[in-house]
Amino acid sequence: MKRIGVFVCGCGINIAKTVDVKKVVEEIGHYPGVVYATDYQYMCSDPGQKMIQEAIEREHLDGIIVAACSPTLHEFTFRRASEAVGLNPYQCEIANIREQCSWVHQDKEIATAKAIKITKSIIEKERLNDSLSPISVFMTRRALVIGGGIAGIQAALDIADSGYEVILVEKEPSIGGHMAQLSETFPTLDCSQCILTPKMVEISHHPKIKLLAYSEVVNVGGYVGNFNVKILKKPRYVKEDLCNNCGECFKVCPVVVPNEFERGLGSRYAIYIPFPQAVPSICTIDADACLGLFPLACNKCKEVCEPNAVDYDMKPEIIEETVGAIVVATGYDLLPSEELKEYGNGRNPDIIDGLHFERLLSASGPTQGVIRRPSDGKVPKEVVFVQCAGSRDPEKHLPYCSKFCCMYTAKHALLYKHRVPDGQPYIFYIDVRTAGKGYEEFYHRVSEQEGVVYLRGKVSKIFQDGDGLMVWGVDTLTGKKVEITADMVVLATGAVPAEGSKKLFANLKLACDENGFLSEAHPKLRPVESLTPGFFLAGAAQGPRDIPETVAQAGGAASKVIGMFSQEMLLHDPIVAVVDENLCSGCKICISACPYDAREFDEEKNIVRVNELLCEGCGACVAACPSGATQQQNITDDQIREMVKVVLGE
Amino acid sequence: MAKLKVALYWAASCGGCEISILDIGAKILDFVAGAEIVFWPCAMDFKYHHVEAMPDGSIDLTLFNGAIRTSENEYMAKLFRRKSKVLVAYGSCAYEGGIPGLANVTDREGIFKRVYDTTPSTKNPKGIRPQTKTKVPEGELRLPEFYDTVKTLAQTVDVDYFVPGCPPTGERTWEVLEAILGNNLPEKGSVVGAGQKTVCDECPRTKNEKKIKAFVRPHLVIPDPDVCLLEQGIFCAGFATRDGCGAQCIQVNMPCRGCYGPPPKVIDQGAKIVSALGSIIDAEEPEEINRILDQIPNPIGYFYRFGLPYSILRRRVIK
């Protein structure tokens, strides 16, 4: 029988306050197989670890249990300490008597009894633990960045500048994302394009970056260090290497459609580039708008194209790449105004959202920076800004705060006032949130010195009233109903995950929160990593955030990738599923249960095998395996059964 | 060499196991050449007192089939344990509780009420129920006591070996008898006359990755004879059932009902079935999942058809 040592931590008073640590030691000391048990105030401290190491050597322990905090915190600490004195780290187990016991109980007697049960159950687990070694994995030192907004651009540049190759995939014809649509950025009022375009140009010329714009990731197979990525390159119908963006084709194209980049406020031709600084600087034919690629009804653009770049026969192409790490930077979209019934259902042209207003403010926008309302081009004299349009509204819309709207609305009002000095901006708000460097000062400037009227309250209804818009709201500070006849309304609609991200995340098997944003591995300590190894998160795909935060996080994700690439080998946790060949009958039930495609069928032996590099030890196959042939290393059915028996007092 | 003394007994069972001994065919002659049958209620006229009169440990082998449902079953189990050197739980009922074990979803009163009151063909205005003792002019009549809970043989007495099957197949039975006759006995407590894998291993059908969108009962379709029945939406318990039967049912287009019990590493066959089915039902929305699951008309009857008393569940809680 294994010689087991148990070390009970008081964690100051975190555990000792509700668990009688001495009693746990006394009781566990008599448990079968336990040859040594002791307690200490802080096991994780240097003296605490030393105490464990000395006991392992002195008592010739084959396994140890540290009854302390959650294994997510100090399992590594104690396993490393065990390994240093020659005990296999997988013979060290943590009994969580803090988060799962002392912190959630008040009654000391009950909590102590529970701590004893938890510790006994972990002793039963440890008794059947095997000694394991991490699995070494070769890795491809090339990164994939999905999304070419500011987050993806920054992450790609940081990784590439460290000397590693990057493949940057963007679904739109140009990189730049939403930041390229913004006029000026808060709180410094830098021109957004002026600070973004140098980075875009850098991407296009960087020797280590391969840019695949107008492309989408359709499938990711493989595992951390060795992902096999399939990328769909959509046909532009224009040869990238030949087009010189001379613009001759625009002059002859007979089809004019709304320009998505201008959020429909401006127009473009069926052959187009979304905006002048687009990267790559190549025309694209919009297959839906073009008079007819299939069958070809018009070939005016091809006739005038001097470099002969137009190719109506271009087909979608699948590009396969192997990468070691993937940064997901798919960004956000604004909640469609169509979902806000109380605010006109998105049907009234003069009720616009924040990005529309950015385009109206932009010097390169559809109005060259003159603020005109979309319906009749009139310069609006009364503009109502509605904050939290759809945000912080758990009953009807989004439960969360979209974080950047308070600041951009303040900026909108300020810029409006500068362009239309005799105009009157009103801002309806619930709270004004300005946590950020220089943000509060900016808000004060807008609210106190620029003649912007802030009204604390919600807008209940907006509807057409003659030439203008009637805005019904309430000022909760005075308790009065407010009615404003406005020329235009700007809704600060909440941010939602970018269109198509739900499907992509499901395809990549990435965990999301209840709002569809990507989940991080730990909300505080691992904020830029996904729970799926090899995936890193940047920007608003993880939750609404502004530019400085996005850039910082993208740099963080990049440095995680660089850190990974700078290791000699990747080490994979050996807590994986294994198949007993003598028990497996090849029913294949486990194959579809595996979320990591880690199970493959061996035709010859009629059994299923586990690719241990792909296996993340989630246990789904163990539950699915109807013959019990699949077991998880060190969390076998036998172990779980013994643990349950102890807990139930059998 | 003296002949081995062999007894057969049926407790709560259908009798099929008793007859299944004859499935060994002409080998029965080899069997009786080496064995003297001292008790076999289905085939030979011995009485209980004959067994009671035998010295303890004088029977070399008892093949005991049927579950323990009454005081008589229990008495005989204990009697044969005492009289036998080797006691074998023969067939699903003795091993796992079997079909009679499904009675554990109710209790004695529930069963009596159904049988003596509410069945459409019953007319019992006086509410007569079986009594363990009844006085009649000639004296006292006795009936065994009917228990609330059906138990397996091993939950009643110490058992040496287990032979699964409803009934065990002739080939497997002969293997067991041969091993016993040749004194070639495996480790005590072993399941004998069966394999180590699942019925899928013996099933000749093509198996693919499984995604189930609908269940259908076998009498409503004519299944493709070459493709896994489960993939065709027919609930087949073969994936969670020990092999050894030769996948006989499946070969005639009927799904496995699970009579060979759980595979070696599984304790609760029904729980494993639930867990495996849960992994392959191809639906996202809870409503759709419920709709698919509702197509299984009697989950406990399907998943625990032969093993409710043996399972972790054992029975419905009696309040």
Short mmCIF file of N, CA and C in Angstrom, two decimals, chain A residues 343 384-392 405-410 427-433 443 454 457-459 490-493:
data_model
loop_
_atom_site.label_atom_id
_atom_site.label_comp_id
_atom_site.label_asym_id
_atom_site.label_seq_id
_atom_site.Cartn_x
_atom_site.Cartn_y
_atom_site.Cartn_z
N TYR A 343 -37.29 52.51 -30.56
CA TYR A 343 -36.52 53.60 -31.17
C TYR A 343 -36.63 53.56 -32.68
N VAL A 384 -30.40 64.54 -30.55
CA VAL A 384 -30.50 63.80 -29.29
C VAL A 384 -29.63 62.55 -29.39
N PHE A 385 -28.77 62.37 -28.40
CA PHE A 385 -27.94 61.17 -28.31
C PHE A 385 -28.52 60.28 -27.21
N VAL A 386 -28.74 59.02 -27.52
CA VAL A 386 -29.33 58.10 -26.53
C VAL A 386 -28.28 57.07 -26.14
N GLN A 387 -27.81 57.17 -24.91
CA GLN A 387 -26.84 56.18 -24.43
C GLN A 387 -27.56 54.90 -24.00
N CYS A 388 -26.80 53.85 -23.87
CA CYS A 388 -27.36 52.56 -23.44
C CYS A 388 -28.55 52.15 -24.30
N ALA A 389 -28.49 52.41 -25.61
CA ALA A 389 -29.58 51.97 -26.48
C ALA A 389 -29.43 50.45 -26.67
N GLY A 390 -30.21 49.71 -25.90
CA GLY A 390 -30.10 48.25 -25.95
C GLY A 390 -29.12 47.68 -24.94
N SER A 391 -28.31 48.53 -24.32
CA SER A 391 -27.36 48.01 -23.31
C SER A 391 -27.97 48.12 -21.92
N ARG A 392 -27.44 47.37 -21.00
CA ARG A 392 -27.86 47.38 -19.59
C ARG A 392 -29.37 47.24 -19.49
N CYS A 405 -19.42 53.36 -25.04
CA CYS A 405 -20.44 54.26 -25.59
C CYS A 405 -20.51 55.59 -24.86
N CYS A 406 -20.31 55.59 -23.53
CA CYS A 406 -20.35 56.85 -22.79
C CYS A 406 -19.32 57.81 -23.37
N MET A 407 -18.14 57.25 -23.63
CA MET A 407 -17.07 58.11 -24.10
C MET A 407 -17.27 58.55 -25.53
N TYR A 408 -17.73 57.63 -26.39
CA TYR A 408 -17.88 58.08 -27.78
C TYR A 408 -19.05 59.02 -27.95
N THR A 409 -20.07 58.87 -27.09
CA THR A 409 -21.20 59.80 -27.17
C THR A 409 -20.75 61.20 -26.75
N ALA A 410 -19.96 61.27 -25.70
CA ALA A 410 -19.41 62.57 -25.28
C ALA A 410 -18.61 63.18 -26.44
N ILE A 427 -27.90 64.69 -24.42
CA ILE A 427 -27.49 63.28 -24.19
C ILE A 427 -28.35 62.69 -23.08
N PHE A 428 -29.10 61.65 -23.40
CA PHE A 428 -29.80 60.88 -22.36
C PHE A 428 -28.87 59.78 -21.88
N TYR A 429 -28.74 59.66 -20.56
CA TYR A 429 -27.83 58.65 -20.02
C TYR A 429 -28.45 57.99 -18.79
N ILE A 430 -27.99 56.79 -18.45
CA ILE A 430 -28.38 56.17 -17.18
C ILE A 430 -27.30 56.50 -16.15
N ASP A 431 -26.07 56.17 -16.50
CA ASP A 431 -24.89 56.59 -15.73
C ASP A 431 -23.86 56.99 -16.77
N VAL A 432 -22.92 57.80 -16.37
CA VAL A 432 -21.82 58.08 -17.29
C VAL A 432 -20.58 57.40 -16.71
N ARG A 433 -20.02 56.49 -17.48
CA ARG A 433 -18.89 55.70 -16.99
C ARG A 433 -17.63 56.12 -17.74
N TYR A 443 -14.93 64.07 -20.17
CA TYR A 443 -16.37 64.14 -19.91
C TYR A 443 -16.73 65.49 -19.27
N TYR A 454 -26.80 67.21 -20.66
CA TYR A 454 -26.90 65.82 -20.20
C TYR A 454 -28.20 65.65 -19.43
N GLY A 457 -31.74 59.89 -17.66
CA GLY A 457 -33.00 59.17 -17.80
C GLY A 457 -33.02 58.41 -19.10
N LYS A 458 -34.03 57.57 -19.22
CA LYS A 458 -34.12 56.77 -20.43
C LYS A 458 -35.10 57.40 -21.41
N VAL A 459 -34.87 57.10 -22.66
CA VAL A 459 -35.81 57.53 -23.69
C VAL A 459 -36.81 56.40 -23.89
N VAL A 490 -29.11 60.00 -32.44
CA VAL A 490 -27.99 59.06 -32.56
C VAL A 490 -28.09 58.07 -31.40
N LEU A 491 -28.26 56.81 -31.74
CA LEU A 491 -28.37 55.76 -30.72
C LEU A 491 -26.99 55.17 -30.44
N ALA A 492 -26.61 55.20 -29.16
CA ALA A 492 -25.36 54.52 -28.80
C ALA A 492 -25.70 53.05 -28.55
N THR A 493 -25.88 52.34 -29.66
CA THR A 493 -26.30 50.94 -29.54
C THR A 493 -25.18 50.08 -28.96
#
